[in-house]
Coordinates of C-alpha atoms and ligand atoms in Angstrom, one line a residue:
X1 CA 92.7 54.8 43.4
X2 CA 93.4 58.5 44.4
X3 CA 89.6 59.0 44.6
X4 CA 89.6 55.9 46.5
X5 CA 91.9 57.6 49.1
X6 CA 90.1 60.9 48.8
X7 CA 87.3 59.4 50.1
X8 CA 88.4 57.5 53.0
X9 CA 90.4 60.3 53.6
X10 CA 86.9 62.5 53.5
X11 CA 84.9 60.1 55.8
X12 CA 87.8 60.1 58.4
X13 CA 87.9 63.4 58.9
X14 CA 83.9 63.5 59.2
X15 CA 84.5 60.9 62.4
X16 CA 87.2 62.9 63.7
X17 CA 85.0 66.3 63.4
X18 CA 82.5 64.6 65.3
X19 CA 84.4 63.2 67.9
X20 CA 85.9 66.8 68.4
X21 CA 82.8 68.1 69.1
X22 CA 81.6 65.9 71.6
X23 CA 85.0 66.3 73.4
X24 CA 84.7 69.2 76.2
X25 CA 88.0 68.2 77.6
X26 CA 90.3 71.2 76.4
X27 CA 94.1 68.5 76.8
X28 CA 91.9 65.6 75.2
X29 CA 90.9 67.6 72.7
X30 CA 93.8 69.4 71.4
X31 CA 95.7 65.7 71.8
X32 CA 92.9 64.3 68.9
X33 CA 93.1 67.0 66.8
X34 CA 97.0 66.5 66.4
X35 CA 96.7 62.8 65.7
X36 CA 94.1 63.6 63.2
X37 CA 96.0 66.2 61.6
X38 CA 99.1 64.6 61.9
X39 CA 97.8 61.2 60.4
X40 CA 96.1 63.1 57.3
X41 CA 99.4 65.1 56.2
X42 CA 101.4 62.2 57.0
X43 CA 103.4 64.2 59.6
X44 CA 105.4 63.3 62.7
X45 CA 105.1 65.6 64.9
X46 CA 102.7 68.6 65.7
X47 CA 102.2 71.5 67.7
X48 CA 99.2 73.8 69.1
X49 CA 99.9 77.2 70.1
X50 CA 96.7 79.0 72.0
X51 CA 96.7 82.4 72.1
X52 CA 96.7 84.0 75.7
X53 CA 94.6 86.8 76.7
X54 CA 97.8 89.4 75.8
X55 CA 98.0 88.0 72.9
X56 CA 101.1 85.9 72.7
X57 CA 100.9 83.0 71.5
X58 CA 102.0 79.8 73.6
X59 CA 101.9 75.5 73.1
X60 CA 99.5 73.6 75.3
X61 CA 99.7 70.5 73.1
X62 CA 102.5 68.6 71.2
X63 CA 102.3 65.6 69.4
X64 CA 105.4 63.2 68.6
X65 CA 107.3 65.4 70.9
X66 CA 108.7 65.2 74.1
X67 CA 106.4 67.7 76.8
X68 CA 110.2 69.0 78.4
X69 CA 111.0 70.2 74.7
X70 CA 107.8 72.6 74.1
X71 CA 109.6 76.1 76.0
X72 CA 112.3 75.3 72.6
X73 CA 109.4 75.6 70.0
X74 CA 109.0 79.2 71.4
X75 CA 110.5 81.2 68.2
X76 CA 107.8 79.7 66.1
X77 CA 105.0 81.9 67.5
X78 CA 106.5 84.6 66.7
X79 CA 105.0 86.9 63.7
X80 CA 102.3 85.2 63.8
X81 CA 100.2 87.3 61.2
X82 CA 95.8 88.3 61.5
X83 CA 95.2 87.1 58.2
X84 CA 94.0 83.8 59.1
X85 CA 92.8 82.6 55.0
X86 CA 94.5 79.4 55.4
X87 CA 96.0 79.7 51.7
X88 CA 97.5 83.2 53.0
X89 CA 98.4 82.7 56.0
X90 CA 102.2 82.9 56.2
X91 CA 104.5 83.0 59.2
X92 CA 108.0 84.7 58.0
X93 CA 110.9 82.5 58.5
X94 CA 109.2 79.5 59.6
X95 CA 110.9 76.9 58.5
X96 CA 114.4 78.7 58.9
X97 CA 112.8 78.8 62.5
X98 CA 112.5 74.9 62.6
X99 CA 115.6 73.8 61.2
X100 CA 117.4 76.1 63.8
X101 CA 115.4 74.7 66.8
X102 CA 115.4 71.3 65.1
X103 CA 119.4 71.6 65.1
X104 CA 119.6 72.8 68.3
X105 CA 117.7 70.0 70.0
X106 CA 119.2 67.7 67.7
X107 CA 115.6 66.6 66.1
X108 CA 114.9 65.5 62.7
X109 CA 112.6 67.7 61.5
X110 CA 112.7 69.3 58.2
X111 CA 109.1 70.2 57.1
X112 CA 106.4 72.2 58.8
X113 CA 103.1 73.5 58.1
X114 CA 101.0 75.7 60.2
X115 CA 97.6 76.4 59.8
X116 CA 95.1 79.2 61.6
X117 CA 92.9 78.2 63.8
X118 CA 90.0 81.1 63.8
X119 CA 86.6 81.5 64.2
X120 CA 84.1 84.4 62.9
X121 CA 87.8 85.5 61.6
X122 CA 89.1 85.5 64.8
X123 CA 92.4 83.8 65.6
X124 CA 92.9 81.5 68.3
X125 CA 95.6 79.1 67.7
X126 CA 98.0 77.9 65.4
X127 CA 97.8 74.4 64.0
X128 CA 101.8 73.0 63.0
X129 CA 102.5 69.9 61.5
X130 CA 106.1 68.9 61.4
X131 CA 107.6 66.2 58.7
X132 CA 111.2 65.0 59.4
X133 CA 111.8 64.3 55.7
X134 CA 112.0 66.5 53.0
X135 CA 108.6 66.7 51.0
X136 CA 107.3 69.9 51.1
X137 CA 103.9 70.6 52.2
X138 CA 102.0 71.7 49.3
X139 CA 98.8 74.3 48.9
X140 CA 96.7 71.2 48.4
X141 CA 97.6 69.6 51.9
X142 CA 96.7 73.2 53.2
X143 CA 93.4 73.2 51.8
X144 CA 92.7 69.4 53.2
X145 CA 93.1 70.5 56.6
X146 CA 91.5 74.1 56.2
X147 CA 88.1 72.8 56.5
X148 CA 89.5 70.8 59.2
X149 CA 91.4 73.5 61.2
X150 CA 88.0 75.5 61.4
X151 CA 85.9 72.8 63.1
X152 CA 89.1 71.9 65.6
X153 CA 88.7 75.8 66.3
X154 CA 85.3 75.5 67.2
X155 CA 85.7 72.5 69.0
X156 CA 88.9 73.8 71.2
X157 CA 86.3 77.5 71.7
X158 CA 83.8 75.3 72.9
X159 CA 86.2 73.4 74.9
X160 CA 87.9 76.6 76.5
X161 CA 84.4 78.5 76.8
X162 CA 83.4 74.6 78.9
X163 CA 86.9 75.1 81.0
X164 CA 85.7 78.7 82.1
X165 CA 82.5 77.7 82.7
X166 CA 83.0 74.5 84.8
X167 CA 86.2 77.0 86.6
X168 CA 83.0 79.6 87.2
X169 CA 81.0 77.0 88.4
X170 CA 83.8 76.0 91.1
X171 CA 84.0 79.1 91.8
X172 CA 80.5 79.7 92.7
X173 CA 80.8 76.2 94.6
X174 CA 83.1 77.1 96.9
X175 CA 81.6 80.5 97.5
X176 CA 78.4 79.1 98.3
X177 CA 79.9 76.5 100.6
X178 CA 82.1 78.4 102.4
X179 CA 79.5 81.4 102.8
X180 CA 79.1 82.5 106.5
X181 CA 75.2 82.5 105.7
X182 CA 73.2 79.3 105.2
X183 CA 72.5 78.4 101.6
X184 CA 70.0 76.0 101.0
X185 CA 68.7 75.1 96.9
X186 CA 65.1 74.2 96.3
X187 CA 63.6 72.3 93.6
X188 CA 59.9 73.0 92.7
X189 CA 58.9 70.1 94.4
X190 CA 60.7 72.0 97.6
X191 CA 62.9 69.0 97.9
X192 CA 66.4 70.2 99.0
X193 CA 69.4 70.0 96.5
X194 CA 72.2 71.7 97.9
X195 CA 72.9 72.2 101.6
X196 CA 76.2 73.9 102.4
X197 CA 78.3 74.2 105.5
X198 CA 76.6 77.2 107.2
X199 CA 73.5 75.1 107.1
X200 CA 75.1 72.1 108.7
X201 CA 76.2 74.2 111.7
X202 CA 72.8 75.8 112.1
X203 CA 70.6 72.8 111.6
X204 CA 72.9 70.2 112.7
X205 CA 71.6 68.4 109.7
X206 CA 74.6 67.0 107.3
X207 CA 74.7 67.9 104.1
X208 CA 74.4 63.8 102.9
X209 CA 71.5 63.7 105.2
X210 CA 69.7 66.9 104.1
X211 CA 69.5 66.9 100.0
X212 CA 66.9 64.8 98.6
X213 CA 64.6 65.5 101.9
X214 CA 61.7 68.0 101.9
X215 CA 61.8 71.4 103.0
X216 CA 59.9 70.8 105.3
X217 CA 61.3 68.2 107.0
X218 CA 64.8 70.0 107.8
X219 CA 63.1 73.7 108.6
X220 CA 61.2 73.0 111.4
X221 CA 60.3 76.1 113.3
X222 CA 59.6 76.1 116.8
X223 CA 58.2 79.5 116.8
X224 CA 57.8 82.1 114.1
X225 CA 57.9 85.6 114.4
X226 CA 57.1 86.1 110.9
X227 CA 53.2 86.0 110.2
X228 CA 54.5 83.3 107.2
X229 CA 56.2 80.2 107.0
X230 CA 57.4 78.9 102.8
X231 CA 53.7 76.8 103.2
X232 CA 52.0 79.7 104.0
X233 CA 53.2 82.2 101.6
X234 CA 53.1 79.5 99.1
X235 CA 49.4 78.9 99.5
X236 CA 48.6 82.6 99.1
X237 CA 50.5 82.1 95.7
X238 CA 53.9 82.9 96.2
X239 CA 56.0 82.8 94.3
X240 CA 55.0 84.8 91.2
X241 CA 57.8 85.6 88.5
X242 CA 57.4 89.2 89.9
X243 CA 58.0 88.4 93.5
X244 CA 60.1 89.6 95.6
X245 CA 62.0 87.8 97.7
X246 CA 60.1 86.0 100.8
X247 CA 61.3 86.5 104.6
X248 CA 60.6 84.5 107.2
X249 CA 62.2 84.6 110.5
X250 CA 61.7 82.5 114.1
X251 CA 63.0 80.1 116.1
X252 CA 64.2 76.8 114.6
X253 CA 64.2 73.8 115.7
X254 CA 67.9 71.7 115.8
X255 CA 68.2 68.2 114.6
X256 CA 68.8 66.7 118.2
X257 CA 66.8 69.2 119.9
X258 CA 67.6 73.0 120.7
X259 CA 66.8 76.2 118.4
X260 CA 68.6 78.7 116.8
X261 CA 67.1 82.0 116.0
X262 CA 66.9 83.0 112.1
X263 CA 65.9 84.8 109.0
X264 CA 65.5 82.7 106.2
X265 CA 65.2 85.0 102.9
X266 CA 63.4 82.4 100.0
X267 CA 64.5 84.1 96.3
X268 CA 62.5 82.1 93.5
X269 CA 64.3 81.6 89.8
X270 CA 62.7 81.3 87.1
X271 CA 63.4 80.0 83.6
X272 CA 62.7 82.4 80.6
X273 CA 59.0 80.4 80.4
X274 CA 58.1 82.1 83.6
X275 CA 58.6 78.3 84.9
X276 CA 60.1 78.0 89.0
X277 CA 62.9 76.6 88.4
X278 CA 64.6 76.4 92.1
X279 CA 64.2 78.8 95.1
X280 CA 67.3 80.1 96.7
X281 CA 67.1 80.2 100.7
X282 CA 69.5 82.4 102.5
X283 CA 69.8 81.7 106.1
X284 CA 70.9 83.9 108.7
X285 CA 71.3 83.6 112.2
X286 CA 69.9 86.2 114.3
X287 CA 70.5 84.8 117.8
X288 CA 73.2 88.0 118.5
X289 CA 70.3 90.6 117.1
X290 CA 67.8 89.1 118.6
X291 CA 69.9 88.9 122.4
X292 CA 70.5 92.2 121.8
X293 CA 66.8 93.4 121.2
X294 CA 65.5 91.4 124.4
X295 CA 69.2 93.0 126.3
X296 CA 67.4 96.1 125.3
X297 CA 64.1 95.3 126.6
X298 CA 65.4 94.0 129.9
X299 CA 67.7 97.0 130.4
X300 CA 65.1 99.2 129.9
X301 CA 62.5 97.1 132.6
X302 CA 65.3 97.4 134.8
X303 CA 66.4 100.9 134.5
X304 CA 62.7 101.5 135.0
X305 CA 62.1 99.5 138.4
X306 CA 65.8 99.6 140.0
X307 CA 66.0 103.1 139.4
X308 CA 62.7 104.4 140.5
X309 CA 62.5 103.2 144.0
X310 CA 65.8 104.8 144.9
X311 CA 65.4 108.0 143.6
X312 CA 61.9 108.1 145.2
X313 CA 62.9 107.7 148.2
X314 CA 66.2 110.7 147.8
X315 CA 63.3 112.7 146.6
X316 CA 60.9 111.7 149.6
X317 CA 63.2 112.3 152.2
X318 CA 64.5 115.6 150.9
X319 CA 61.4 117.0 150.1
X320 CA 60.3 116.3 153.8
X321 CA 63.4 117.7 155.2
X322 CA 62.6 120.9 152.9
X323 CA 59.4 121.6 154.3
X324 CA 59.7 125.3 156.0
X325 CA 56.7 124.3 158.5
X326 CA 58.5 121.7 160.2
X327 CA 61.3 121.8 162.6
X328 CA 63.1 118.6 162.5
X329 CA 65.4 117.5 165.3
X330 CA 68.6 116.5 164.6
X331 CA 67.8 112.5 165.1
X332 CA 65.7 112.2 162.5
X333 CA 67.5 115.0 160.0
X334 CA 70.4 112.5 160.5
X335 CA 68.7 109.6 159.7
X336 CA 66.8 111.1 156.5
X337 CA 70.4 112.3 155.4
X338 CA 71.4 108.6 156.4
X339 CA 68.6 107.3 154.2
X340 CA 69.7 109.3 151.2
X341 CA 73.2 108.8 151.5
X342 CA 72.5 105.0 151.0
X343 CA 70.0 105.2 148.0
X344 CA 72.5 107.3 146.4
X345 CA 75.4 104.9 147.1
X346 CA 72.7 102.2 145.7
X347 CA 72.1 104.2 142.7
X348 CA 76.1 104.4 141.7
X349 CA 76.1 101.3 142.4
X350 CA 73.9 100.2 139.8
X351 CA 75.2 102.6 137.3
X352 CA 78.5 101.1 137.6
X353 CA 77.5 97.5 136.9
X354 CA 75.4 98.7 134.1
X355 CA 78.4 100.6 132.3
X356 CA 80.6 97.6 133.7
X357 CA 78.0 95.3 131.4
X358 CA 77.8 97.1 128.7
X359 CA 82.0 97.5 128.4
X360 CA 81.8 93.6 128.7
X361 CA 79.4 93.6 126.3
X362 CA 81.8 95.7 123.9
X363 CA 84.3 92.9 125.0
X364 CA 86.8 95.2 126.8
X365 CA 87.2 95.0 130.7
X366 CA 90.8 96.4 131.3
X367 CA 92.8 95.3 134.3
X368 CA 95.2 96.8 136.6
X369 CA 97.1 94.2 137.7
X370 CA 99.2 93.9 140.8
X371 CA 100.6 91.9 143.5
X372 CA 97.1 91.0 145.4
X373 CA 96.3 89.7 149.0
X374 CA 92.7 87.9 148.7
X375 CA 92.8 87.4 152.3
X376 CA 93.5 90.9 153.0
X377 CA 91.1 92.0 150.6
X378 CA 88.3 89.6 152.0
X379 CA 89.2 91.0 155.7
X380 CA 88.3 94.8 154.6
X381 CA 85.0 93.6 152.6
X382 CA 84.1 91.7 155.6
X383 CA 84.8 94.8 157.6
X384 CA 82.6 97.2 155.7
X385 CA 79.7 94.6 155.4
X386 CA 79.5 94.1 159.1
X387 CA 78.8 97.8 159.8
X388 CA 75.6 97.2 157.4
X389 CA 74.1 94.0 159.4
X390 CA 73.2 93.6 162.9
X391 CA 71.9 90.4 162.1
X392 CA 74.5 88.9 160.1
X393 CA 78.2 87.8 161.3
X394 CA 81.0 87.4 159.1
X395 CA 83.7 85.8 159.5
X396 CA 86.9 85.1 157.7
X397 CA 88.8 81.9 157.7
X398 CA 91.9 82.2 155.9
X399 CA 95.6 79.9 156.3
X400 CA 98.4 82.4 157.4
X401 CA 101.0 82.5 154.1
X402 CA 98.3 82.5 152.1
X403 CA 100.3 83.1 148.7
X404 CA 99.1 86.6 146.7
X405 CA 98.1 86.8 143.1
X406 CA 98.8 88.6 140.0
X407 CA 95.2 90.8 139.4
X408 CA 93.5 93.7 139.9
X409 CA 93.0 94.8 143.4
X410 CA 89.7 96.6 143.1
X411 CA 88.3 94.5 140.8
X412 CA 89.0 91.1 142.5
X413 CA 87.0 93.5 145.5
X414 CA 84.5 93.6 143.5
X415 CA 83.6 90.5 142.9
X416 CA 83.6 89.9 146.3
X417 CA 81.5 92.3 147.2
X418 CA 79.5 91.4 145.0
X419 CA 79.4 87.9 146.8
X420 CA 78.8 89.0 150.2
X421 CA 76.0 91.3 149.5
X422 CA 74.5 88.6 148.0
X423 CA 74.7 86.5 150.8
X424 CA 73.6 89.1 153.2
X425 CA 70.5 89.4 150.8
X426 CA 69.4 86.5 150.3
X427 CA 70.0 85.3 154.1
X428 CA 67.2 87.5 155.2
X429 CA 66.8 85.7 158.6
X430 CA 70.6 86.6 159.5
X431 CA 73.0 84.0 160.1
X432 CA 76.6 83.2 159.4
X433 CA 78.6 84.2 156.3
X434 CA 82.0 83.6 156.3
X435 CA 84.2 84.1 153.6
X436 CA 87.3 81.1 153.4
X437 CA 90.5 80.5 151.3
X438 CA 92.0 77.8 150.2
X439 CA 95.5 76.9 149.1
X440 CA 95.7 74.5 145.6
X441 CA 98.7 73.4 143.9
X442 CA 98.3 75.8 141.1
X443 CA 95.6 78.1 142.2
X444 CA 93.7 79.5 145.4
X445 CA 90.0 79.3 146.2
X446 CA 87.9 81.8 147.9
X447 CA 84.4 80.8 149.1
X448 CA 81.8 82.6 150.6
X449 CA 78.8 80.8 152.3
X450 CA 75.8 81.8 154.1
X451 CA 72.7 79.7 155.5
X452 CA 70.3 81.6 153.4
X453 CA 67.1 80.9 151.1
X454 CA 69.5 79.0 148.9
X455 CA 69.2 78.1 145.1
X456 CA 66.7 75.8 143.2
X457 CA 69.1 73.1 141.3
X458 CA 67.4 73.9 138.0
X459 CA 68.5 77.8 138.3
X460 CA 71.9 76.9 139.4
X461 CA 72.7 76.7 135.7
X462 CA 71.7 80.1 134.9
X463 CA 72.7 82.7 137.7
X464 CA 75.8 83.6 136.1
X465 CA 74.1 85.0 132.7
X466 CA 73.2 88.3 132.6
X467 CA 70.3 89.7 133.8
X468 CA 69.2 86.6 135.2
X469 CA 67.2 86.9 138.8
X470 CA 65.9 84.2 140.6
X471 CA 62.7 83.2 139.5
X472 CA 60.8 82.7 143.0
X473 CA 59.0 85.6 144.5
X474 CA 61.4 86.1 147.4
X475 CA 64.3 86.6 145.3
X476 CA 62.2 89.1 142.8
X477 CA 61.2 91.3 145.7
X478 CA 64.8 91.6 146.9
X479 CA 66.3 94.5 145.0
X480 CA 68.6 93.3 142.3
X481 CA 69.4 93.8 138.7
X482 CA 70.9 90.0 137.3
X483 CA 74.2 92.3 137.1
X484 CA 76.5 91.1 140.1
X485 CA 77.5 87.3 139.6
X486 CA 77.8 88.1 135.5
X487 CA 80.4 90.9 136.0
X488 CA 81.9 88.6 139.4
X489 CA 82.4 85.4 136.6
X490 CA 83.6 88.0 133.9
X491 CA 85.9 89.8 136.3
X492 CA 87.2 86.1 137.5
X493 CA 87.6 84.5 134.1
X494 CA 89.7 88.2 133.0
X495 CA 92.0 86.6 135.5
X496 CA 92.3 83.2 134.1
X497 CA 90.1 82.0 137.2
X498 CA 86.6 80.0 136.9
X499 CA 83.7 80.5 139.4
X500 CA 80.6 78.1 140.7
X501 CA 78.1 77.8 143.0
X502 CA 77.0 75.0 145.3
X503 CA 73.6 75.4 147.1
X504 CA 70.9 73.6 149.4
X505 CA 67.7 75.2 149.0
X506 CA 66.3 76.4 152.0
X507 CA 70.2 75.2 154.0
X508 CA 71.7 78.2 151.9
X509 CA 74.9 78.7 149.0
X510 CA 77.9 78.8 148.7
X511 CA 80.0 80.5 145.9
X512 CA 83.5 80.1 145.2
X513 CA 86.5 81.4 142.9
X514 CA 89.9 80.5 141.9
X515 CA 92.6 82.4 140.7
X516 CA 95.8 80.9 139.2
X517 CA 98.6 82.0 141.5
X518 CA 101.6 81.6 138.5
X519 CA 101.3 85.2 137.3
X520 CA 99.7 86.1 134.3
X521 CA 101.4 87.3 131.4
Ligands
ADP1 P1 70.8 90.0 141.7 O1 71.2 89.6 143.1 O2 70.9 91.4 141.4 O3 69.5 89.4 141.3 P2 73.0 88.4 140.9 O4 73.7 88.3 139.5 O5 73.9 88.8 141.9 O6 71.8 89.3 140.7 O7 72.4 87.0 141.2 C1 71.6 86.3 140.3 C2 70.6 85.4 141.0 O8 71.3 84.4 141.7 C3 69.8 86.1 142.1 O9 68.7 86.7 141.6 C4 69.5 85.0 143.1 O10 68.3 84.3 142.6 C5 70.7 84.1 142.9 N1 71.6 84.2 144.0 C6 72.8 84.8 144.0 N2 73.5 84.8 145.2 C7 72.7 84.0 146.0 C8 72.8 83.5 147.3 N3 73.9 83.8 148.1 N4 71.8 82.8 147.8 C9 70.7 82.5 147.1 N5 70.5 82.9 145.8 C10 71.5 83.7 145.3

């Protein structure tokens, strides 16, 4: 009979170890080891106490007890001692510790047992198993559950080492989605099996749409500046278990059309076989690097041509008026000095744009602001032009009250000087340019139009970016740098304002601004 019991009582606690062990879920797991324990020393009620990182020890499972009630069970794990042989393990005052918590929470619980959960002699928890009657637990129902208490302890390691784990793994998750970088996952095959934000913004891909596809299907480059691609390098043998990581850089191309400049960096793993087991790809976007590189280039062309041709012709005209074997007469000493005097204006000209784009660039471009009267402003530009051009006339057009702004008087100048001489330039016949306001409910325009050259529709788009010039080869013999209608749009939008263009090619242009007139804050 007792054999009997011994037996079943053997063969449930083989089930129950094996159930333990497949369990990984650290709440599900300490609930089954309870029950178990509970059923097999006919208890009522049961307890696990972890122990924390410091050391203290604290429940995160009850059994037979209500959840609100687990801060009173406190006192038990308390002198908790190292030893953890389960026939000499001993807390001090336990059970005077129950029957005072048991008392004060008005439970009936008389009996308790508690059992160390180690392993490699390491503690980790305490097992207790309450009885509300009054049989004692004896040395024999200890050694029952020894064997027992062991395996839960494994179990509830496993279990805790699985929590960390799968908590690293989230971890790692959201770092790789949220990178600021493309990260793309490769299996051998190169099919894609991970795709995270970044990449969704670069490609335009979605991430739903992008794993399971090929490499090669999704990194489509439109140019490469990198004498490799993943293909090539590939077929040369890349990767070995050696290899250092691959770098390929260009121009991709976008789902729905368009590219975006950048450096993917391809980092092979490898499983302790030597076998690939995924390559990591690490994309980057290089537009701003690579703006800045060509910026570079284009400043330097610029400084180059712009530059030279006045300073040639300072150093042409002084040189002749050096010359001790010539007497010149004051006509043309006056208009050699004339001559200078206007390359060298030129030639501050350009240097201010050029520091004025390159503050821009820094993303600073201060403002005085003031009370400002475009049309007074427009009437001493108009002024100063007129003096230049025998074969221009300007004229100004603006509605008397026309209401000031809040803005910086020299800069709001600027930009239209900036207009005018344009107009002048590229009205190389002569003509009209007049320079107009207009009053709006919350703003004011300014236009200024000539009946010059005009602008192709399809460079209308782009004579606002910096360095742009027009691309015909009128407009690339007239002296220019791409600089005036950037810093006139940048100066205009520091204002709160927005300016456009409207031309006819060959009828001429005309370019307009608006300011808000509510003051800025
Ligand atoms: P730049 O005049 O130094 O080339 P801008 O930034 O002032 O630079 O102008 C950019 C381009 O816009 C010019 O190269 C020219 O092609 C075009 N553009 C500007 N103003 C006019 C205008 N009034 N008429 C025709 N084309 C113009």
């Amino acid at each position: 009979m007792l054999t009997d019991y011994r037996v079943r009582q053997r063969e449930y606690l083989l089930e129950i170890s094996r159930a333990m062990t497949a369990q990984l879920n650290l709440d599900e797991l300490l609930r089954m080891v309870l029950e178990a324990a509970a059923n097999i020393l006919a208890g009522q009620a049961g307890l696990i106490a972890l122990r924390e990182p410091d050391g203290s020890f604290v429940a995160k499972a009850s059994y037979g007890l209500p959840e609100a009630l687990l801060p009173y069970f406190a006192p038990l794990f308390t002198d908790i001692p190292e030893d953890v042989n389960v026939q000499r393990f001993y807390i001090p005052g336990l059970g005077e510790k129950l029957v005072a918590v048991a008392a004060r929470l008005g439970l009936h619980l008389r009996q308790v047992v508690a059992l160390p959960m180690a392993i490699k002699q390491e503690l980790i928890g305490v097992l207790y198993i309450f009885r509300a009657y009054g049989t004692r637990f004896t040395a024999n129902d200890r050694q029952i559950l020894a064997s027992f208490a062991d395996q839960a302890a494994i179990a509830v390691h496993n279990a805790q080492l699985y929590e960390r784990l799968s908590q690293e793994k989230r971890r790692l998750d959201a770092i790789v989605e949220y990178s600021a970088d493309g990260v793309m996952i490769l299996d051998p095959a190169h099919r894609i099996t991970l795709f995270n934000r970044a990449m969704v913004r670069l490609t335009r891909w979605s991430a739903a749409e992008a794993v399971g596809r090929h490499h090669d299907e999704v990194i489509r480059w439109a140019r490469l500046e990198t004498e490799l691609d993943l293909n090539k390098a590939v077929a040369g043998g890349w990767p070995l278990p050696s290899a250092s990581p691959l770098y390929v850089e260009g121009d991709l191309r976008r789902k729905e059309g368009g590219v975006v400049s950048v450096g993917i960096t391809y980092a092979p793993l490898f499983d302790r076989e030597g076998r690939l087991v995924n390559i990591i790809a690490d994309v980057r976007d290089v537009t701003r690097f690579r703006e800045a590189d060509e910026l570079k280039s284009v400043f330097i062309s610029v400084i180059s041509h712009e530059l030279k041709t006045p300073v040639a012709l300072i150093k042409g005209y002084a040189d002749t008026l050096m010359r001790k074997d010539a007497a010149w007469d004051q006509e043309t000493v006056q208009e050699s000095l004339a001559v200078i005097v206007e390359e060298a204006d030129r030639l501050n000209q350009l240097i201010d744009n050029l520091l004025d784009a390159s503050r821009l660039q820094a993303g600073a471009l201060p403002l005085k602001k003031d009370e400002v009267a475009l049309d007074a402003v427009a009437e001493r530009v108009a002024r100063l032009f007129s003096t230049q051009t025998r074969i221009h006339h300007i004229v100004v057009r603006f509605p008397p009250d026309f209401p000031t702004v809040i803005g910086d008087a020299a800069r709001l100048e600027q930009v239209l000087n900036n207009l005018v001489a344009n107009a002048i330039k590229y009205s190389p016949g002569g003509g009209d340019i007049e320079i107009s306001g207009h009053v709006l409910p919350e703003e004011v325009v300014v236009t200024v139009s000539d009946s010059g050259v005009g602008i192709p529709s399809e460079e209308l788009p782009h004579i606002f970016e910096r360095f742009y010039r027009g691309q015909s080869e009128r407009h690339q013999r007239t002296p220019g740098v791409g600089l005036g209608l950037y810093l006139a749009k940048a100066i205009v939008e520091a204002h709160g304002g927005r300016i456009w263009a409207e031309s006819t090619p060959g009828k001429g242009s005309a370019f307009s601004f608006a300011i808000p007139v509510k003051p800025l804050n």
